[in-house]
Amino acid sequence: MKKVLLILTGFLAALTTQFVSAANFNEGKDYSALTLPQTEQKEVLEFFSFYCPHCYDYEMKFHIPEKIKQSLPADVTFKQYHVNFLGGQSENLTRAWALAMAIGAEDKVRAPLFEAAQKNSLRSMDDIRQIFIDSGIDGKEFDGGINSFAVNALVAKQEKAVEAFKVRGVPDFYINGKYHIETGNDSGFSEVKTLDEFVQRYVDLTQFLLKK
């Protein structure tokens, strides 16, 4: 993750707009194949944390998840699951994100939750509840849903997915439950020269893996 941060920091000053081509992607370098059962529905899954500064940059500055989502065919879904391992109010945020998914409020609360977590201003579920209210979600809907059966199921689904994929760092992307995008020191991401190339590589590699 330190390598990724260095790459992204350097790209902030880049002025060129060259894009990577949908070039040769190699297993073991650009992606790894998993032994888990392939998902029934085609999907791109991102694990993230509101506390993660890299996730914040991906989402709020570079818009990588949105660009991936916009590039997907109609039959492919894009999902974001929250992780609990960065401390603070992580478990409450996972539950709150489950509620957001359940009521279709992800786009309303994503940015303010990121901002609050990055400022370390969240002290309890009450603070998270207020963000939902400020984002247009009725307090009664929050209170009635936060511990509901549907939300409990989505909390468990996120936590089980983290275990199944053995997620140890975020942001982390998986394609069809079958492939993992690699961003380490030896990956192709370490070779790109601009932010635009970095972002486009995510899009191109995602498209490549969806077709495998």
Short mmCIF file of C-alpha atoms in Angstrom, two decimals:
data_model
loop_
_atom_site.label_atom_id
_atom_site.label_comp_id
_atom_site.label_asym_id
_atom_site.label_seq_id
_atom_site.Cartn_x
_atom_site.Cartn_y
_atom_site.Cartn_z
CA MET A 1 0.00 0.00 0.00
CA LYS A 2 2.94 2.35 0.59
CA LYS A 3 3.99 1.76 -3.01
CA VAL A 4 0.50 2.64 -4.23
CA LEU A 5 0.51 5.83 -2.15
CA LEU A 6 3.86 6.89 -3.62
CA ILE A 7 2.61 6.28 -7.13
CA LEU A 8 -0.59 8.23 -6.60
CA THR A 9 1.18 11.11 -4.89
CA GLY A 10 3.53 11.45 -7.83
CA PHE A 11 0.64 11.45 -10.27
CA LEU A 12 -1.04 14.47 -8.70
CA ALA A 13 1.46 16.72 -10.44
CA ALA A 14 1.32 14.93 -13.79
CA LEU A 15 0.07 17.00 -16.69
CA THR A 16 0.11 14.48 -19.52
CA THR A 17 -2.99 12.53 -20.48
CA GLN A 18 -1.64 9.41 -22.11
CA PHE A 19 -3.70 6.29 -21.63
CA VAL A 20 -2.62 2.70 -21.38
CA SER A 21 -3.87 0.42 -24.09
CA ALA A 22 -5.68 -2.80 -23.35
CA ALA A 23 -2.29 -4.43 -23.53
CA ASN A 24 -1.06 -7.78 -22.37
CA PHE A 25 -2.06 -8.55 -18.80
CA ASN A 26 -0.24 -11.43 -17.18
CA GLU A 27 -1.41 -13.77 -14.44
CA GLY A 28 0.84 -13.53 -11.42
CA LYS A 29 1.78 -9.95 -12.24
CA ASP A 30 -1.37 -8.04 -13.08
CA TYR A 31 -3.90 -10.41 -11.57
CA SER A 32 -4.16 -13.66 -9.69
CA ALA A 33 -6.63 -16.48 -10.22
CA LEU A 34 -8.60 -17.63 -7.18
CA THR A 35 -9.76 -21.09 -6.21
CA LEU A 36 -13.12 -19.86 -4.92
CA PRO A 37 -16.34 -20.75 -6.76
CA GLN A 38 -17.13 -18.28 -9.52
CA THR A 39 -20.08 -16.01 -8.76
CA GLU A 40 -23.37 -16.86 -10.46
CA GLN A 41 -23.77 -13.27 -11.63
CA LYS A 42 -20.98 -11.30 -13.26
CA GLU A 43 -19.70 -8.75 -10.79
CA VAL A 44 -16.88 -6.45 -9.80
CA LEU A 45 -16.41 -6.31 -6.03
CA GLU A 46 -14.39 -3.66 -4.21
CA PHE A 47 -13.48 -3.94 -0.55
CA PHE A 48 -12.90 -0.57 1.08
CA SER A 49 -12.91 1.32 4.36
CA PHE A 50 -14.07 4.85 5.04
CA TYR A 51 -10.95 5.15 7.23
CA CYS A 52 -8.57 4.18 4.42
CA PRO A 53 -6.85 7.23 2.87
CA HIS A 54 -6.17 5.29 -0.35
CA CYS A 55 -9.86 4.38 -0.61
CA TYR A 56 -10.70 8.04 -0.10
CA ASP A 57 -8.38 9.03 -2.95
CA TYR A 58 -9.71 6.28 -5.22
CA GLU A 59 -13.30 7.36 -4.54
CA MET A 60 -13.21 11.12 -4.04
CA LYS A 61 -10.21 12.30 -6.07
CA PHE A 62 -9.55 9.77 -8.83
CA HIS A 63 -13.11 8.36 -9.14
CA ILE A 64 -11.77 4.90 -9.96
CA PRO A 65 -14.83 2.98 -8.72
CA GLU A 66 -17.15 5.24 -10.71
CA LYS A 67 -15.07 4.94 -13.88
CA ILE A 68 -15.02 1.16 -13.54
CA LYS A 69 -18.78 1.14 -12.94
CA GLN A 70 -19.43 3.31 -15.99
CA SER A 71 -17.40 0.96 -18.19
CA LEU A 72 -19.30 -2.20 -17.22
CA PRO A 73 -21.73 -4.01 -19.51
CA ALA A 74 -25.36 -4.00 -18.44
CA ASP A 75 -25.17 -7.58 -17.13
CA VAL A 76 -22.31 -6.84 -14.70
CA THR A 77 -22.92 -5.42 -11.23
CA PHE A 78 -20.53 -3.31 -9.19
CA LYS A 79 -20.50 -3.81 -5.42
CA GLN A 80 -18.59 -2.16 -2.59
CA TYR A 81 -18.17 -3.96 0.75
CA HIS A 82 -16.84 -2.27 3.87
CA VAL A 83 -14.17 -3.89 6.07
CA ASN A 84 -13.85 -3.82 9.86
CA PHE A 85 -10.10 -4.07 10.38
CA LEU A 86 -9.10 -0.40 10.51
CA GLY A 87 -10.47 0.28 13.99
CA GLY A 88 -12.44 3.29 15.13
CA GLN A 89 -16.11 3.01 14.22
CA SER A 90 -15.40 0.43 11.51
CA GLU A 91 -17.98 -2.09 12.69
CA ASN A 92 -20.66 0.59 12.96
CA LEU A 93 -19.69 1.86 9.53
CA THR A 94 -20.02 -1.63 8.05
CA ARG A 95 -23.52 -1.81 9.52
CA ALA A 96 -24.36 1.69 8.32
CA TRP A 97 -23.11 0.83 4.84
CA ALA A 98 -25.30 -2.27 4.91
CA LEU A 99 -28.26 -0.01 5.66
CA ALA A 100 -27.25 2.31 2.82
CA MET A 101 -27.19 -0.67 0.46
CA ALA A 102 -30.53 -1.92 1.74
CA ILE A 103 -32.32 1.38 1.15
CA GLY A 104 -30.39 2.46 -1.94
CA ALA A 105 -28.73 5.42 -0.23
CA GLU A 106 -25.08 4.68 -1.07
CA ASP A 107 -24.66 7.75 -3.27
CA LYS A 108 -26.18 9.99 -0.59
CA VAL A 109 -23.99 8.94 2.33
CA ARG A 110 -20.75 7.75 0.73
CA ALA A 111 -19.02 11.15 0.53
CA PRO A 112 -20.03 12.49 3.97
CA LEU A 113 -19.08 9.21 5.65
CA PHE A 114 -15.68 9.32 3.95
CA GLU A 115 -15.15 12.94 5.00
CA ALA A 116 -16.13 12.27 8.62
CA ALA A 117 -14.00 9.13 8.91
CA GLN A 118 -10.97 10.82 7.36
CA LYS A 119 -11.33 13.64 9.90
CA ASN A 120 -11.71 11.03 12.66
CA SER A 121 -14.84 12.80 13.86
CA LEU A 122 -17.02 9.72 14.36
CA ARG A 123 -17.42 8.70 18.00
CA SER A 124 -20.54 6.53 17.95
CA MET A 125 -23.44 5.29 15.84
CA ASP A 126 -25.23 8.52 16.80
CA ASP A 127 -22.71 10.50 14.74
CA ILE A 128 -23.27 8.17 11.80
CA ARG A 129 -27.04 8.47 12.24
CA GLN A 130 -26.77 12.25 12.04
CA ILE A 131 -24.88 11.98 8.76
CA PHE A 132 -27.70 9.89 7.34
CA ILE A 133 -30.25 12.47 8.50
CA ASP A 134 -28.20 15.34 7.09
CA SER A 135 -28.05 13.41 3.81
CA GLY A 136 -31.83 13.22 3.54
CA ILE A 137 -32.62 9.89 5.22
CA ASP A 138 -35.40 10.10 7.77
CA GLY A 139 -34.29 9.34 11.32
CA LYS A 140 -37.15 6.87 11.75
CA GLU A 141 -36.03 4.98 8.65
CA PHE A 142 -32.50 4.80 10.05
CA ASP A 143 -33.72 3.63 13.49
CA GLY A 144 -36.06 1.05 12.00
CA GLY A 145 -33.50 -0.32 9.59
CA ILE A 146 -30.11 -0.26 11.29
CA ASN A 147 -30.69 -3.51 13.20
CA SER A 148 -33.22 -5.06 10.83
CA PHE A 149 -33.04 -8.58 9.46
CA ALA A 150 -32.06 -7.29 6.01
CA VAL A 151 -29.23 -5.17 7.39
CA ASN A 152 -28.00 -7.97 9.65
CA ALA A 153 -27.84 -10.21 6.59
CA LEU A 154 -25.85 -7.61 4.62
CA VAL A 155 -23.45 -7.12 7.52
CA ALA A 156 -22.84 -10.86 7.63
CA LYS A 157 -22.44 -10.98 3.85
CA GLN A 158 -19.73 -8.32 3.92
CA GLU A 159 -17.87 -9.94 6.81
CA LYS A 160 -18.03 -13.41 5.25
CA ALA A 161 -16.75 -12.04 1.94
CA VAL A 162 -13.75 -10.46 3.68
CA GLU A 163 -12.94 -13.85 5.20
CA ALA A 164 -13.54 -15.80 1.99
CA PHE A 165 -11.28 -13.56 -0.09
CA LYS A 166 -8.74 -13.21 2.74
CA VAL A 167 -8.73 -9.43 2.36
CA ARG A 168 -5.80 -7.89 4.22
CA GLY A 169 -5.62 -4.44 2.66
CA VAL A 170 -7.88 -1.97 0.89
CA PRO A 171 -8.84 -0.85 -1.68
CA ASP A 172 -9.03 -4.35 -3.12
CA PHE A 173 -10.83 -5.46 -6.31
CA TYR A 174 -12.16 -8.87 -7.37
CA ILE A 175 -13.76 -9.92 -10.64
CA ASN A 176 -16.51 -12.58 -10.75
CA GLY A 177 -15.14 -14.09 -7.55
CA LYS A 178 -12.47 -15.59 -9.77
CA TYR A 179 -9.74 -12.98 -10.23
CA HIS A 180 -7.93 -10.53 -7.97
CA ILE A 181 -6.39 -7.33 -9.34
CA GLU A 182 -2.77 -7.04 -8.21
CA THR A 183 -1.31 -3.61 -7.38
CA GLY A 184 1.94 -4.55 -5.62
CA ASN A 185 5.51 -3.53 -6.34
CA ASP A 186 5.85 -6.04 -9.17
CA SER A 187 2.51 -5.32 -10.84
CA GLY A 188 1.95 -3.34 -13.99
CA PHE A 189 0.58 -0.48 -11.90
CA SER A 190 4.11 0.28 -10.73
CA GLU A 191 5.16 0.92 -14.34
CA VAL A 192 2.61 3.52 -15.42
CA LYS A 193 3.67 7.15 -15.61
CA THR A 194 0.53 9.25 -15.16
CA LEU A 195 -2.60 9.28 -13.07
CA ASP A 196 -4.71 8.86 -16.18
CA GLU A 197 -2.78 5.72 -17.05
CA PHE A 198 -3.22 4.41 -13.52
CA VAL A 199 -6.99 4.90 -13.62
CA GLN A 200 -7.35 3.57 -17.14
CA ARG A 201 -5.35 0.48 -16.22
CA TYR A 202 -8.00 -0.41 -13.64
CA VAL A 203 -10.71 -0.05 -16.27
CA ASP A 204 -8.84 -2.01 -18.93
CA LEU A 205 -7.78 -4.79 -16.58
CA THR A 206 -11.33 -5.12 -15.26
CA GLN A 207 -12.66 -5.43 -18.80
CA PHE A 208 -9.97 -7.98 -19.63
CA LEU A 209 -10.82 -10.17 -16.64
CA LEU A 210 -14.57 -9.98 -17.24
CA LYS A 211 -13.99 -11.53 -20.66
CA LYS A 212 -11.81 -14.41 -19.41
#
